[in-house]
Amino acid sequence: MTGFRREASEILAELEAMRAADAPTHGGRVLSYVYDSGLPELDELAARAARLVQPVNGLDPTTFTSVAAMEAGVVGFARRVLGGAGDDEIVGSVTSGGTESCLLAVKSARDAWLAARAGSPRVPRIVAPVTVHAAFHKAAEYFGLALDLVPVDHATGAVSAAAIEERLGDDVALVVVSAPSYPFAGLDPVADVAAITGPRGIALHVDACIGGFALAFWPDELPAWNLSVPGVTSLSADLHKYGYAPKGVSVLLTRGRDRQRHQYFATTGWPGYPVVNPTLTGSKPAGPLAAAWAIIEALGEDGFAALTAQAARATVALREVVGGIEGLRIVGAPTGPLFAVATDESLPAELRVDPHHWADAARAAGWHLQLQPALTQADGTRLPHTTHLTVTPVTEAVVGELSTALVAAADAVRGVPTVDGRALVAGLAETLPGGLDALAAASAGLDSDGAAALLRALGLLGGADATRAAGADGALPDRLAPVLALVGALPPQLTERLLVELLARVVEPRD
């Protein structure tokens, strides 16, 4: 076409080639990150809806009134199914994803706390279980709050209301609980916590980002967990998860208009148009919103219930299979369509299955599970390293094939010792002047070149044993178990610095 540097067909062919290196987003082979309804016609509807609003700027719903109409429809549906039916004091916003929903919930809580304590020099706190999503770590850092993490039971992964109560004080701006938590799928005791925070006037947020739109239609009876619980002041849930919409679209619901207005930013202090933003972004695409709205209109509550039933049946089947694999155990009492798997340490070493070796073996067979590191809590107890599985409706169609692969993967690695991260760290330290002390201090002032050098020494940038992702230095290893072992063994600040460097270099331009 006139004015194009390259033919459209050539460009699209190149994009298809790049996509071929991705993990498959459909078909149930990736048990994290993607949420496949198994309905191609639903994906096509979402794509067509997004295409219709491609030129629309969600910044101004008074100019693009379709944005206002779609957002009202999506928020209304979310309010109905998440415990707020008939309560017009529960209002909400559509955001770009769970992280933005969580950030805004924290901002609202902080601003409400500060407004009630004008001039206070104290730093407000967020109290939450250690299993709370990392988005709240980000929110605390961005908005200047202290994050007070409460240990959970190391065997079940669940927090107790009493443990949260012990941390409360007049400097607490927000308590957060999960429904369910991402790491272990534990359903926190929402009603019990609300009974404690409500009388004290402390805001309570329920993070239902991953499972909210599944739990809303879950076929089993659940403890009260949503906005039907008095004392829950806000709730977040992602439509690009069990709402089956494309990334990124989430909903943040808030009890009380005055409280919700704290999430807004507004200024007339410049010579341009008045800026009023309900979310962190200004200009934003309307495509994900339109896709979510169209899916809601197409499925209705009955359609969501049917898809959730598929995911629930597949979850039960997979838990039975994994629970029957010698050497593995399911962590705690997971709720909803996700669960985590750890080593059964009650067995002798030769019968144990390390979950990270298991995930690597499954990956080699074409199934992508998510590895999670161990964590030592503030009370000294240690949460085990695990492998996470997220189950979607499409999983039901492949549950037999997947079950066979999971059993075979366990058989292949049974008795293989867990990677000793401390030994890997010690080996690296021997190559550095100053040994372990130098390694521990490396996070302080480590520049980009120094971080890259450490990554190369760890085998995470370049190298013959790596699968190249992008760029001269962009490479990821074939086996992830050693990487997660290093994450658990290195000082946290150093690990975080190295991961920043790794991800930054993966997307650096190649020319």
Short mmCIF file of C-alpha atoms in Angstrom, two decimals:
data_model
loop_
_atom_site.label_atom_id
_atom_site.label_comp_id
_atom_site.label_asym_id
_atom_site.label_seq_id
_atom_site.Cartn_x
_atom_site.Cartn_y
_atom_site.Cartn_z
CA MET A 1 0.00 0.00 0.00
CA THR A 2 1.15 3.54 -0.74
CA GLY A 3 3.34 4.97 2.00
CA PHE A 4 4.02 1.66 3.73
CA ARG A 5 7.67 0.73 4.16
CA ARG A 6 6.81 -2.99 4.15
CA GLU A 7 3.92 -5.05 2.89
CA ALA A 8 1.26 -5.85 5.48
CA SER A 9 1.47 -9.55 4.66
CA GLU A 10 5.21 -9.56 5.33
CA ILE A 11 4.80 -7.76 8.64
CA LEU A 12 2.08 -10.13 9.81
CA ALA A 13 4.12 -13.15 8.77
CA GLU A 14 7.01 -11.88 10.88
CA LEU A 15 4.68 -11.37 13.83
CA GLU A 16 3.35 -14.90 13.43
CA ALA A 17 6.92 -16.18 13.46
CA MET A 18 7.62 -14.31 16.70
CA ARG A 19 4.42 -15.68 18.22
CA ALA A 20 5.48 -19.21 17.32
CA ALA A 21 8.13 -18.99 20.05
CA ASP A 22 5.51 -18.15 22.69
CA ALA A 23 3.95 -20.64 25.04
CA PRO A 24 0.56 -21.66 23.57
CA THR A 25 -2.24 -19.41 24.77
CA HIS A 26 -5.02 -21.84 23.83
CA GLY A 27 -5.57 -25.52 24.35
CA GLY A 28 -4.87 -25.86 28.06
CA ARG A 29 -1.11 -26.49 27.95
CA VAL A 30 -0.20 -23.38 29.96
CA LEU A 31 -1.47 -23.53 33.55
CA SER A 32 -0.73 -19.91 34.43
CA TYR A 33 -1.07 -16.46 32.85
CA VAL A 34 -3.76 -17.42 30.29
CA TYR A 35 -7.45 -18.11 30.87
CA ASP A 36 -8.91 -20.09 28.01
CA SER A 37 -12.68 -20.51 27.86
CA GLY A 38 -12.28 -23.12 25.14
CA LEU A 39 -14.83 -21.23 23.03
CA PRO A 40 -13.25 -19.86 19.82
CA GLU A 41 -16.43 -17.93 19.07
CA LEU A 42 -16.03 -16.03 22.35
CA ASP A 43 -12.50 -15.02 21.38
CA GLU A 44 -13.75 -13.89 17.97
CA LEU A 45 -16.52 -11.83 19.57
CA ALA A 46 -13.99 -10.17 21.88
CA ALA A 47 -11.68 -9.39 18.95
CA ARG A 48 -14.48 -7.88 16.88
CA ALA A 49 -15.73 -5.79 19.80
CA ALA A 50 -12.21 -4.48 20.47
CA ARG A 51 -11.73 -3.68 16.78
CA LEU A 52 -14.90 -1.56 16.73
CA VAL A 53 -13.52 0.77 19.41
CA GLN A 54 -9.88 0.70 18.35
CA PRO A 55 -9.75 4.49 17.66
CA VAL A 56 -11.62 5.36 20.87
CA ASN A 57 -9.76 7.05 23.75
CA GLY A 58 -11.05 5.92 27.11
CA LEU A 59 -9.67 9.09 28.67
CA ASP A 60 -12.90 11.02 28.15
CA PRO A 61 -16.25 9.22 28.47
CA THR A 62 -18.07 12.51 27.82
CA THR A 63 -16.61 12.64 24.31
CA PHE A 64 -16.71 8.88 23.73
CA THR A 65 -19.97 8.06 25.42
CA SER A 66 -19.70 4.37 24.48
CA VAL A 67 -16.96 4.11 27.13
CA ALA A 68 -19.33 5.34 29.83
CA ALA A 69 -22.09 2.97 28.71
CA MET A 70 -19.79 -0.07 28.56
CA GLU A 71 -18.12 0.70 31.88
CA ALA A 72 -21.49 1.10 33.59
CA GLY A 73 -22.54 -2.27 32.20
CA VAL A 74 -19.36 -4.05 33.27
CA VAL A 75 -19.35 -2.52 36.76
CA GLY A 76 -23.05 -3.30 37.16
CA PHE A 77 -22.47 -6.95 36.30
CA ALA A 78 -19.50 -7.16 38.67
CA ARG A 79 -21.51 -5.58 41.47
CA ARG A 80 -24.35 -8.07 41.01
CA VAL A 81 -22.23 -11.21 41.03
CA LEU A 82 -19.67 -10.11 43.63
CA GLY A 83 -22.06 -9.56 46.49
CA GLY A 84 -23.28 -6.01 45.91
CA ALA A 85 -26.58 -6.62 44.12
CA GLY A 86 -29.09 -3.88 44.84
CA ASP A 87 -26.62 -1.70 46.77
CA ASP A 88 -26.17 1.54 44.84
CA GLU A 89 -23.61 2.71 47.39
CA ILE A 90 -21.20 0.21 45.85
CA VAL A 91 -19.56 1.91 42.90
CA GLY A 92 -16.64 0.97 40.76
CA SER A 93 -14.14 1.51 37.99
CA VAL A 94 -12.74 -0.58 35.18
CA THR A 95 -8.94 -0.67 35.31
CA SER A 96 -6.12 -2.07 33.19
CA GLY A 97 -5.61 -5.12 35.41
CA GLY A 98 -5.34 -6.46 38.92
CA THR A 99 -2.22 -4.51 39.78
CA GLU A 100 -3.88 -1.20 38.94
CA SER A 101 -7.00 -2.20 40.88
CA CYS A 102 -4.88 -3.00 43.92
CA LEU A 103 -2.84 0.20 43.59
CA LEU A 104 -6.01 2.27 43.50
CA ALA A 105 -7.49 0.49 46.51
CA VAL A 106 -4.34 1.35 48.46
CA LYS A 107 -4.32 4.95 47.24
CA SER A 108 -7.94 5.40 48.32
CA ALA A 109 -7.22 3.90 51.73
CA ARG A 110 -4.14 6.06 52.22
CA ASP A 111 -5.89 9.26 51.20
CA ALA A 112 -8.93 8.51 53.38
CA TRP A 113 -6.63 7.76 56.34
CA LEU A 114 -4.67 10.98 55.80
CA ALA A 115 -7.83 13.04 55.41
CA ALA A 116 -9.03 11.82 58.79
CA ARG A 117 -5.67 12.63 60.40
CA ALA A 118 -4.67 15.93 58.85
CA GLY A 119 -1.08 16.80 59.69
CA SER A 120 -0.20 13.42 61.17
CA PRO A 121 3.52 12.65 60.69
CA ARG A 122 2.92 8.91 60.98
CA VAL A 123 3.40 6.56 58.06
CA PRO A 124 0.20 4.56 57.47
CA ARG A 125 0.41 0.78 57.37
CA ILE A 126 -1.08 -1.96 55.24
CA VAL A 127 -1.63 -5.20 57.18
CA ALA A 128 -1.86 -8.30 55.02
CA PRO A 129 -0.91 -11.99 54.98
CA VAL A 130 2.50 -12.81 53.56
CA THR A 131 0.62 -14.55 50.72
CA VAL A 132 -0.95 -11.28 49.56
CA HIS A 133 -0.25 -10.46 45.93
CA ALA A 134 2.99 -8.64 45.10
CA ALA A 135 0.88 -5.76 43.75
CA PHE A 136 0.51 -4.61 47.35
CA HIS A 137 4.29 -4.51 47.75
CA LYS A 138 4.33 -2.24 44.72
CA ALA A 139 1.47 -0.12 46.07
CA ALA A 140 3.20 0.36 49.42
CA GLU A 141 6.39 1.45 47.64
CA TYR A 142 4.64 3.76 45.20
CA PHE A 143 2.34 5.45 47.72
CA GLY A 144 4.60 5.60 50.77
CA LEU A 145 2.93 3.12 53.14
CA ALA A 146 4.54 0.49 55.35
CA LEU A 147 3.61 -3.08 54.43
CA ASP A 148 3.20 -5.22 57.54
CA LEU A 149 3.10 -8.87 56.47
CA VAL A 150 1.47 -11.41 58.76
CA PRO A 151 2.85 -14.98 58.71
CA VAL A 152 0.53 -17.74 57.55
CA ASP A 153 0.42 -21.34 58.69
CA HIS A 154 3.37 -22.99 56.95
CA ALA A 155 1.41 -26.21 56.34
CA THR A 156 -1.88 -24.75 55.08
CA GLY A 157 -0.79 -21.38 53.68
CA ALA A 158 -3.76 -19.74 55.45
CA VAL A 159 -3.76 -16.73 57.76
CA SER A 160 -5.83 -16.47 60.95
CA ALA A 161 -8.01 -13.52 61.87
CA ALA A 162 -6.36 -13.49 65.29
CA ALA A 163 -2.94 -13.04 63.73
CA ILE A 164 -4.19 -10.05 61.77
CA GLU A 165 -5.89 -8.59 64.84
CA GLU A 166 -2.58 -8.60 66.72
CA ARG A 167 -1.13 -6.19 64.14
CA LEU A 168 -3.92 -3.61 64.22
CA GLY A 169 -3.49 -0.07 65.48
CA ASP A 170 -4.59 3.45 64.66
CA ASP A 171 -1.86 3.74 62.02
CA VAL A 172 -3.42 0.99 59.88
CA ALA A 173 -4.94 2.47 56.73
CA LEU A 174 -5.91 -0.83 55.14
CA VAL A 175 -6.16 -4.54 55.81
CA VAL A 176 -5.99 -6.82 52.78
CA VAL A 177 -7.17 -10.42 52.50
CA SER A 178 -7.30 -12.70 49.47
CA ALA A 179 -10.12 -14.67 47.89
CA PRO A 180 -8.20 -16.79 47.15
CA SER A 181 -4.47 -16.13 47.45
CA TYR A 182 -2.38 -16.67 44.35
CA PRO A 183 0.46 -18.78 45.82
CA PHE A 184 -1.59 -21.49 47.56
CA ALA A 185 -5.25 -20.70 46.71
CA GLY A 186 -6.06 -20.19 50.37
CA LEU A 187 -9.35 -18.42 51.03
CA ASP A 188 -8.64 -15.97 53.82
CA PRO A 189 -11.27 -15.66 56.59
CA VAL A 190 -12.93 -12.58 55.15
CA ALA A 191 -15.96 -12.44 57.45
CA ASP A 192 -13.88 -13.05 60.58
CA VAL A 193 -11.44 -10.30 59.64
CA ALA A 194 -14.27 -7.92 58.73
CA ALA A 195 -15.82 -8.51 62.16
CA ILE A 196 -12.56 -7.20 63.63
CA THR A 197 -11.79 -4.32 61.28
CA GLY A 198 -15.34 -3.02 60.87
CA PRO A 199 -15.95 -1.91 64.48
CA ARG A 200 -12.51 -0.28 64.50
CA GLY A 201 -13.27 1.71 61.35
CA ILE A 202 -10.35 0.12 59.47
CA ALA A 203 -10.78 -0.34 55.74
CA LEU A 204 -10.76 -3.92 54.44
CA HIS A 205 -9.94 -4.82 50.86
CA VAL A 206 -10.63 -8.25 49.37
CA ASP A 207 -8.20 -9.09 46.59
CA ALA A 208 -10.21 -11.43 44.39
CA CYS A 209 -8.24 -10.57 41.27
CA ILE A 210 -7.40 -14.10 40.23
CA GLY A 211 -10.46 -16.00 41.38
CA GLY A 212 -13.28 -13.54 41.93
CA PHE A 213 -15.21 -14.26 38.75
CA ALA A 214 -14.74 -17.99 39.32
CA LEU A 215 -15.75 -18.01 42.99
CA ALA A 216 -18.83 -15.95 42.08
CA PHE A 217 -20.15 -19.01 40.20
CA TRP A 218 -18.36 -21.79 42.07
CA PRO A 219 -20.58 -24.87 42.37
CA ASP A 220 -19.60 -25.61 45.99
CA GLU A 221 -20.78 -23.61 48.96
CA LEU A 222 -18.08 -21.22 50.19
CA PRO A 223 -17.59 -19.14 53.32
CA ALA A 224 -18.69 -15.53 52.84
CA TRP A 225 -15.92 -13.72 50.99
CA ASN A 226 -17.24 -10.82 48.91
CA LEU A 227 -19.09 -7.51 49.24
CA SER A 228 -22.02 -9.26 50.89
CA VAL A 229 -19.84 -9.21 54.04
CA PRO A 230 -20.44 -6.03 56.08
CA GLY A 231 -17.14 -4.29 56.67
CA VAL A 232 -15.61 -5.11 53.29
CA THR A 233 -14.87 -1.67 51.89
CA SER A 234 -13.45 -2.63 48.48
CA LEU A 235 -12.91 -5.64 46.23
CA SER A 236 -10.89 -6.22 43.07
CA ALA A 237 -11.52 -8.89 40.43
CA ASP A 238 -9.99 -9.37 37.00
CA LEU A 239 -12.12 -9.83 33.91
CA HIS A 240 -9.07 -10.89 31.91
CA LYS A 241 -8.87 -13.98 34.11
CA TYR A 242 -12.13 -15.81 34.76
CA GLY A 243 -14.06 -13.18 32.83
CA TYR A 244 -12.23 -14.57 29.75
CA ALA A 245 -11.56 -11.12 28.31
CA PRO A 246 -8.25 -10.21 26.65
CA LYS A 247 -5.59 -8.45 28.71
CA GLY A 248 -6.01 -6.07 30.42
CA VAL A 249 -9.27 -5.37 32.17
CA SER A 250 -10.15 -5.56 35.85
CA VAL A 251 -12.77 -4.10 38.14
CA LEU A 252 -12.35 -2.29 41.45
CA LEU A 253 -15.55 -2.03 43.49
CA THR A 254 -15.76 0.32 46.46
CA ARG A 255 -18.39 0.67 49.17
CA GLY A 256 -19.28 4.36 49.35
CA ARG A 257 -19.00 7.09 46.75
CA ASP A 258 -16.96 9.39 48.99
CA ARG A 259 -14.39 6.69 49.59
CA GLN A 260 -14.18 5.83 45.90
CA ARG A 261 -13.56 9.44 44.94
CA HIS A 262 -10.19 9.25 46.72
CA GLN A 263 -8.87 7.13 43.87
CA TYR A 264 -9.42 9.97 41.38
CA PHE A 265 -6.84 12.49 40.24
CA ALA A 266 -8.04 15.89 39.07
CA THR A 267 -6.31 19.14 38.18
CA THR A 268 -7.11 22.41 36.46
CA GLY A 269 -3.65 23.76 37.27
CA TRP A 270 -2.41 23.95 33.71
CA PRO A 271 -3.60 25.82 30.59
CA GLY A 272 -4.91 22.70 28.87
CA TYR A 273 -8.14 20.80 29.29
CA PRO A 274 -9.26 19.87 32.85
CA VAL A 275 -7.73 16.51 33.70
CA VAL A 276 -9.88 14.07 35.67
CA ASN A 277 -8.66 10.48 35.87
CA PRO A 278 -10.38 7.70 37.84
CA THR A 279 -7.39 5.41 37.26
CA LEU A 280 -3.62 5.72 37.01
CA THR A 281 -3.65 6.15 33.24
CA GLY A 282 -4.77 9.08 31.14
CA SER A 283 -5.30 8.00 27.56
CA LYS A 284 -6.23 4.35 27.49
CA PRO A 285 -7.58 1.81 25.02
CA ALA A 286 -11.26 0.97 25.03
CA GLY A 287 -10.66 -2.43 23.41
CA PRO A 288 -10.33 -4.60 26.53
CA LEU A 289 -13.37 -2.88 28.06
CA ALA A 290 -15.42 -3.49 24.91
CA ALA A 291 -14.31 -7.12 24.79
CA ALA A 292 -15.26 -7.66 28.45
CA TRP A 293 -18.64 -5.98 27.93
CA ALA A 294 -19.36 -8.11 24.87
CA ILE A 295 -18.42 -11.34 26.65
CA ILE A 296 -20.66 -10.46 29.60
CA GLU A 297 -23.55 -9.73 27.25
CA ALA A 298 -22.98 -12.97 25.35
CA LEU A 299 -22.55 -15.33 28.29
CA GLY A 300 -24.78 -13.86 30.97
CA GLU A 301 -24.67 -15.38 34.40
CA ASP A 302 -25.73 -18.81 33.16
CA GLY A 303 -22.86 -18.90 30.67
CA PHE A 304 -20.33 -17.94 33.32
CA ALA A 305 -21.73 -20.60 35.63
CA ALA A 306 -21.38 -23.26 32.92
CA LEU A 307 -17.75 -22.33 32.20
CA THR A 308 -16.94 -22.23 35.90
CA ALA A 309 -18.46 -25.69 36.31
CA GLN A 310 -16.08 -26.99 33.64
CA ALA A 311 -13.09 -25.48 35.44
CA ALA A 312 -14.32 -26.85 38.76
CA ARG A 313 -14.67 -30.40 37.41
CA ALA A 314 -11.19 -30.24 35.89
CA THR A 315 -9.78 -28.91 39.16
CA VAL A 316 -11.26 -31.76 41.16
CA ALA A 317 -9.90 -34.30 38.67
CA LEU A 318 -6.39 -32.82 38.70
CA ARG A 319 -6.27 -32.56 42.48
CA GLU A 320 -7.19 -36.23 42.69
CA VAL A 321 -4.45 -37.14 40.23
CA VAL A 322 -1.76 -35.01 41.88
CA GLY A 323 -2.87 -36.07 45.35
CA GLY A 324 -2.33 -39.67 44.27
CA ILE A 325 1.23 -39.13 43.00
CA GLU A 326 3.71 -40.58 45.46
CA GLY A 327 6.17 -37.92 46.58
CA LEU A 328 3.94 -34.89 46.09
CA ARG A 329 1.30 -33.18 48.22
CA ILE A 330 -1.22 -30.42 47.60
CA VAL A 331 -0.63 -27.44 49.89
CA GLY A 332 -3.40 -26.67 52.36
CA ALA A 333 -7.07 -26.64 51.40
CA PRO A 334 -7.18 -24.70 48.12
CA THR A 335 -10.32 -22.88 47.05
CA GLY A 336 -11.31 -22.28 43.46
CA PRO A 337 -9.64 -23.32 40.21
CA LEU A 338 -6.02 -23.21 41.32
CA PHE A 339 -3.70 -25.03 43.69
CA ALA A 340 -0.05 -25.46 44.63
CA VAL A 341 1.99 -28.64 44.94
CA ALA A 342 4.93 -29.31 47.28
CA THR A 343 7.19 -32.22 48.13
CA ASP A 344 5.74 -34.81 50.49
CA GLU A 345 8.45 -34.60 53.12
CA SER A 346 6.87 -37.37 55.20
CA LEU A 347 8.40 -39.86 52.75
CA PRO A 348 12.03 -41.01 52.55
CA ALA A 349 14.23 -39.03 50.16
CA GLU A 350 14.20 -41.67 47.43
CA LEU A 351 10.40 -41.44 47.15
CA ARG A 352 10.06 -37.67 47.20
CA VAL A 353 9.31 -35.61 44.11
CA ASP A 354 10.73 -32.11 43.98
CA PRO A 355 7.98 -29.86 42.55
CA HIS A 356 10.43 -27.77 40.54
CA HIS A 357 12.06 -30.79 38.89
CA TRP A 358 8.51 -32.03 38.27
CA ALA A 359 7.53 -28.77 36.57
CA ASP A 360 10.68 -28.84 34.43
CA ALA A 361 9.91 -32.41 33.36
CA ALA A 362 6.33 -31.46 32.50
CA ARG A 363 7.59 -28.47 30.54
CA ALA A 364 9.87 -30.71 28.51
CA ALA A 365 6.73 -32.65 27.56
CA GLY A 366 4.93 -29.48 26.48
CA TRP A 367 3.02 -28.54 29.66
CA HIS A 368 3.80 -25.23 31.36
CA LEU A 369 3.42 -25.13 35.14
CA GLN A 370 4.57 -22.23 37.30
CA LEU A 371 7.46 -22.59 39.75
CA GLN A 372 7.24 -20.72 43.06
CA PRO A 373 10.18 -20.24 45.47
CA ALA A 374 10.30 -21.04 49.16
CA LEU A 375 9.99 -18.16 51.62
CA THR A 376 11.11 -17.77 55.22
CA GLN A 377 8.52 -15.78 57.16
CA ALA A 378 9.22 -13.20 59.83
CA ASP A 379 8.46 -15.74 62.58
CA GLY A 380 11.14 -18.07 61.21
CA THR A 381 8.79 -20.63 59.69
CA ARG A 382 9.45 -21.57 56.08
CA LEU A 383 6.87 -21.84 53.34
CA PRO A 384 7.83 -24.64 50.94
CA HIS A 385 8.88 -24.19 47.36
CA THR A 386 5.97 -25.23 45.18
CA THR A 387 4.59 -25.54 41.68
CA HIS A 388 1.40 -23.64 40.89
CA LEU A 389 -1.41 -24.77 38.57
CA THR A 390 -4.22 -22.55 37.34
CA VAL A 391 -7.12 -24.50 35.81
CA THR A 392 -9.42 -23.05 33.14
CA PRO A 393 -12.55 -24.35 31.40
CA VAL A 394 -10.56 -25.73 28.47
CA THR A 395 -8.53 -27.89 30.87
CA GLU A 396 -11.47 -30.28 31.12
CA ALA A 397 -10.95 -31.29 27.49
CA VAL A 398 -7.29 -32.22 28.07
CA VAL A 399 -7.43 -33.43 31.66
CA GLY A 400 -6.71 -37.04 30.69
CA GLU A 401 -3.66 -36.16 28.60
CA LEU A 402 -2.43 -33.71 31.24
CA SER A 403 -2.89 -36.22 34.04
CA THR A 404 -0.81 -38.79 32.18
CA ALA A 405 1.93 -36.20 31.61
CA LEU A 406 1.97 -35.13 35.27
CA VAL A 407 2.30 -38.73 36.48
CA ALA A 408 5.06 -39.42 33.93
CA ALA A 409 6.93 -36.26 34.91
CA ALA A 410 6.84 -37.26 38.58
CA ASP A 411 8.07 -40.76 37.76
CA ALA A 412 10.96 -39.24 35.79
CA VAL A 413 12.29 -37.15 38.68
CA ARG A 414 11.29 -39.12 41.79
CA GLY A 415 14.23 -39.27 44.16
CA VAL A 416 16.19 -36.52 42.36
CA PRO A 417 17.44 -34.20 45.12
CA THR A 418 16.22 -30.64 45.34
CA VAL A 419 18.70 -28.20 43.83
CA ASP A 420 20.88 -26.83 46.63
CA GLY A 421 20.76 -23.09 46.09
CA ARG A 422 23.27 -22.45 48.84
CA ALA A 423 25.81 -24.65 47.09
CA LEU A 424 25.23 -22.76 43.84
CA VAL A 425 25.74 -19.46 45.65
CA ALA A 426 28.88 -20.73 47.35
CA GLY A 427 30.27 -21.86 44.01
CA LEU A 428 29.64 -18.44 42.52
CA ALA A 429 31.14 -16.67 45.53
CA GLU A 430 34.40 -18.58 45.09
CA THR A 431 34.89 -16.83 41.76
CA LEU A 432 34.52 -13.36 43.29
CA PRO A 433 37.08 -11.36 45.25
CA GLY A 434 35.79 -11.30 48.79
CA GLY A 435 33.74 -14.50 48.50
CA LEU A 436 30.30 -14.71 50.13
CA ASP A 437 30.65 -11.33 51.84
CA ALA A 438 31.17 -9.67 48.47
CA LEU A 439 28.19 -11.50 47.03
CA ALA A 440 25.94 -10.47 49.91
CA ALA A 441 27.02 -6.85 49.53
CA ALA A 442 26.67 -6.87 45.76
CA SER A 443 23.13 -5.51 45.75
CA ALA A 444 24.27 -2.17 47.17
CA GLY A 445 25.04 0.10 44.25
CA LEU A 446 25.22 -2.69 41.68
CA ASP A 447 25.21 -1.10 38.23
CA SER A 448 23.85 -2.61 35.03
CA ASP A 449 27.18 -4.02 33.83
CA GLY A 450 27.92 -5.53 37.23
CA ALA A 451 24.48 -7.12 37.39
CA ALA A 452 24.92 -8.52 33.89
CA ALA A 453 28.29 -9.98 34.83
CA LEU A 454 26.72 -11.79 37.79
CA LEU A 455 23.91 -13.07 35.57
CA ARG A 456 26.46 -14.44 33.12
CA ALA A 457 28.35 -16.10 35.94
CA LEU A 458 25.06 -17.73 36.95
CA GLY A 459 24.45 -18.90 33.40
CA LEU A 460 21.39 -16.70 32.90
CA LEU A 461 22.67 -14.48 30.11
CA GLY A 462 23.88 -16.16 26.94
CA GLY A 463 25.59 -19.51 27.02
CA ALA A 464 25.30 -22.75 25.12
CA ASP A 465 22.74 -24.26 27.48
CA ALA A 466 20.27 -21.41 27.17
CA THR A 467 17.24 -20.95 24.97
CA ARG A 468 17.63 -17.57 23.33
CA ALA A 469 14.72 -15.22 23.90
CA ALA A 470 15.83 -11.88 22.45
CA GLY A 471 18.96 -9.86 21.94
CA ALA A 472 22.59 -10.80 22.34
CA ASP A 473 22.17 -11.22 26.08
CA GLY A 474 18.52 -12.21 26.17
CA ALA A 475 18.51 -15.88 27.10
CA LEU A 476 16.54 -18.03 29.46
CA PRO A 477 17.63 -21.45 30.71
CA ASP A 478 16.02 -24.73 29.70
CA ARG A 479 15.54 -25.79 33.32
CA LEU A 480 14.03 -23.39 35.83
CA ALA A 481 14.62 -25.40 39.03
CA PRO A 482 18.20 -24.07 39.44
CA VAL A 483 16.98 -20.52 38.82
CA LEU A 484 14.36 -20.78 41.55
CA ALA A 485 16.95 -22.33 43.86
CA LEU A 486 19.13 -19.27 43.38
CA VAL A 487 16.15 -17.00 44.03
CA GLY A 488 15.74 -18.71 47.38
CA ALA A 489 19.44 -18.68 48.28
CA LEU A 490 20.61 -15.22 47.24
CA PRO A 491 19.93 -12.17 49.41
CA PRO A 492 16.48 -10.85 48.38
CA GLN A 493 17.73 -7.40 47.36
CA LEU A 494 20.37 -8.96 45.14
CA THR A 495 17.87 -11.37 43.59
CA GLU A 496 15.50 -8.52 42.79
CA ARG A 497 18.29 -6.45 41.24
CA LEU A 498 19.41 -9.37 39.07
CA LEU A 499 15.85 -10.13 37.94
CA VAL A 500 15.38 -6.49 36.95
CA GLU A 501 18.54 -6.69 34.88
CA LEU A 502 17.55 -9.99 33.29
CA LEU A 503 14.10 -8.79 32.22
CA ALA A 504 15.41 -5.41 31.07
CA ARG A 505 18.01 -7.05 28.83
CA VAL A 506 15.54 -9.53 27.37
CA VAL A 507 13.61 -6.64 25.77
CA GLU A 508 16.54 -4.43 24.78
CA PRO A 509 16.81 -3.69 21.04
CA ARG A 510 19.08 -6.02 19.08
CA ASP A 511 20.48 -3.41 16.69
#
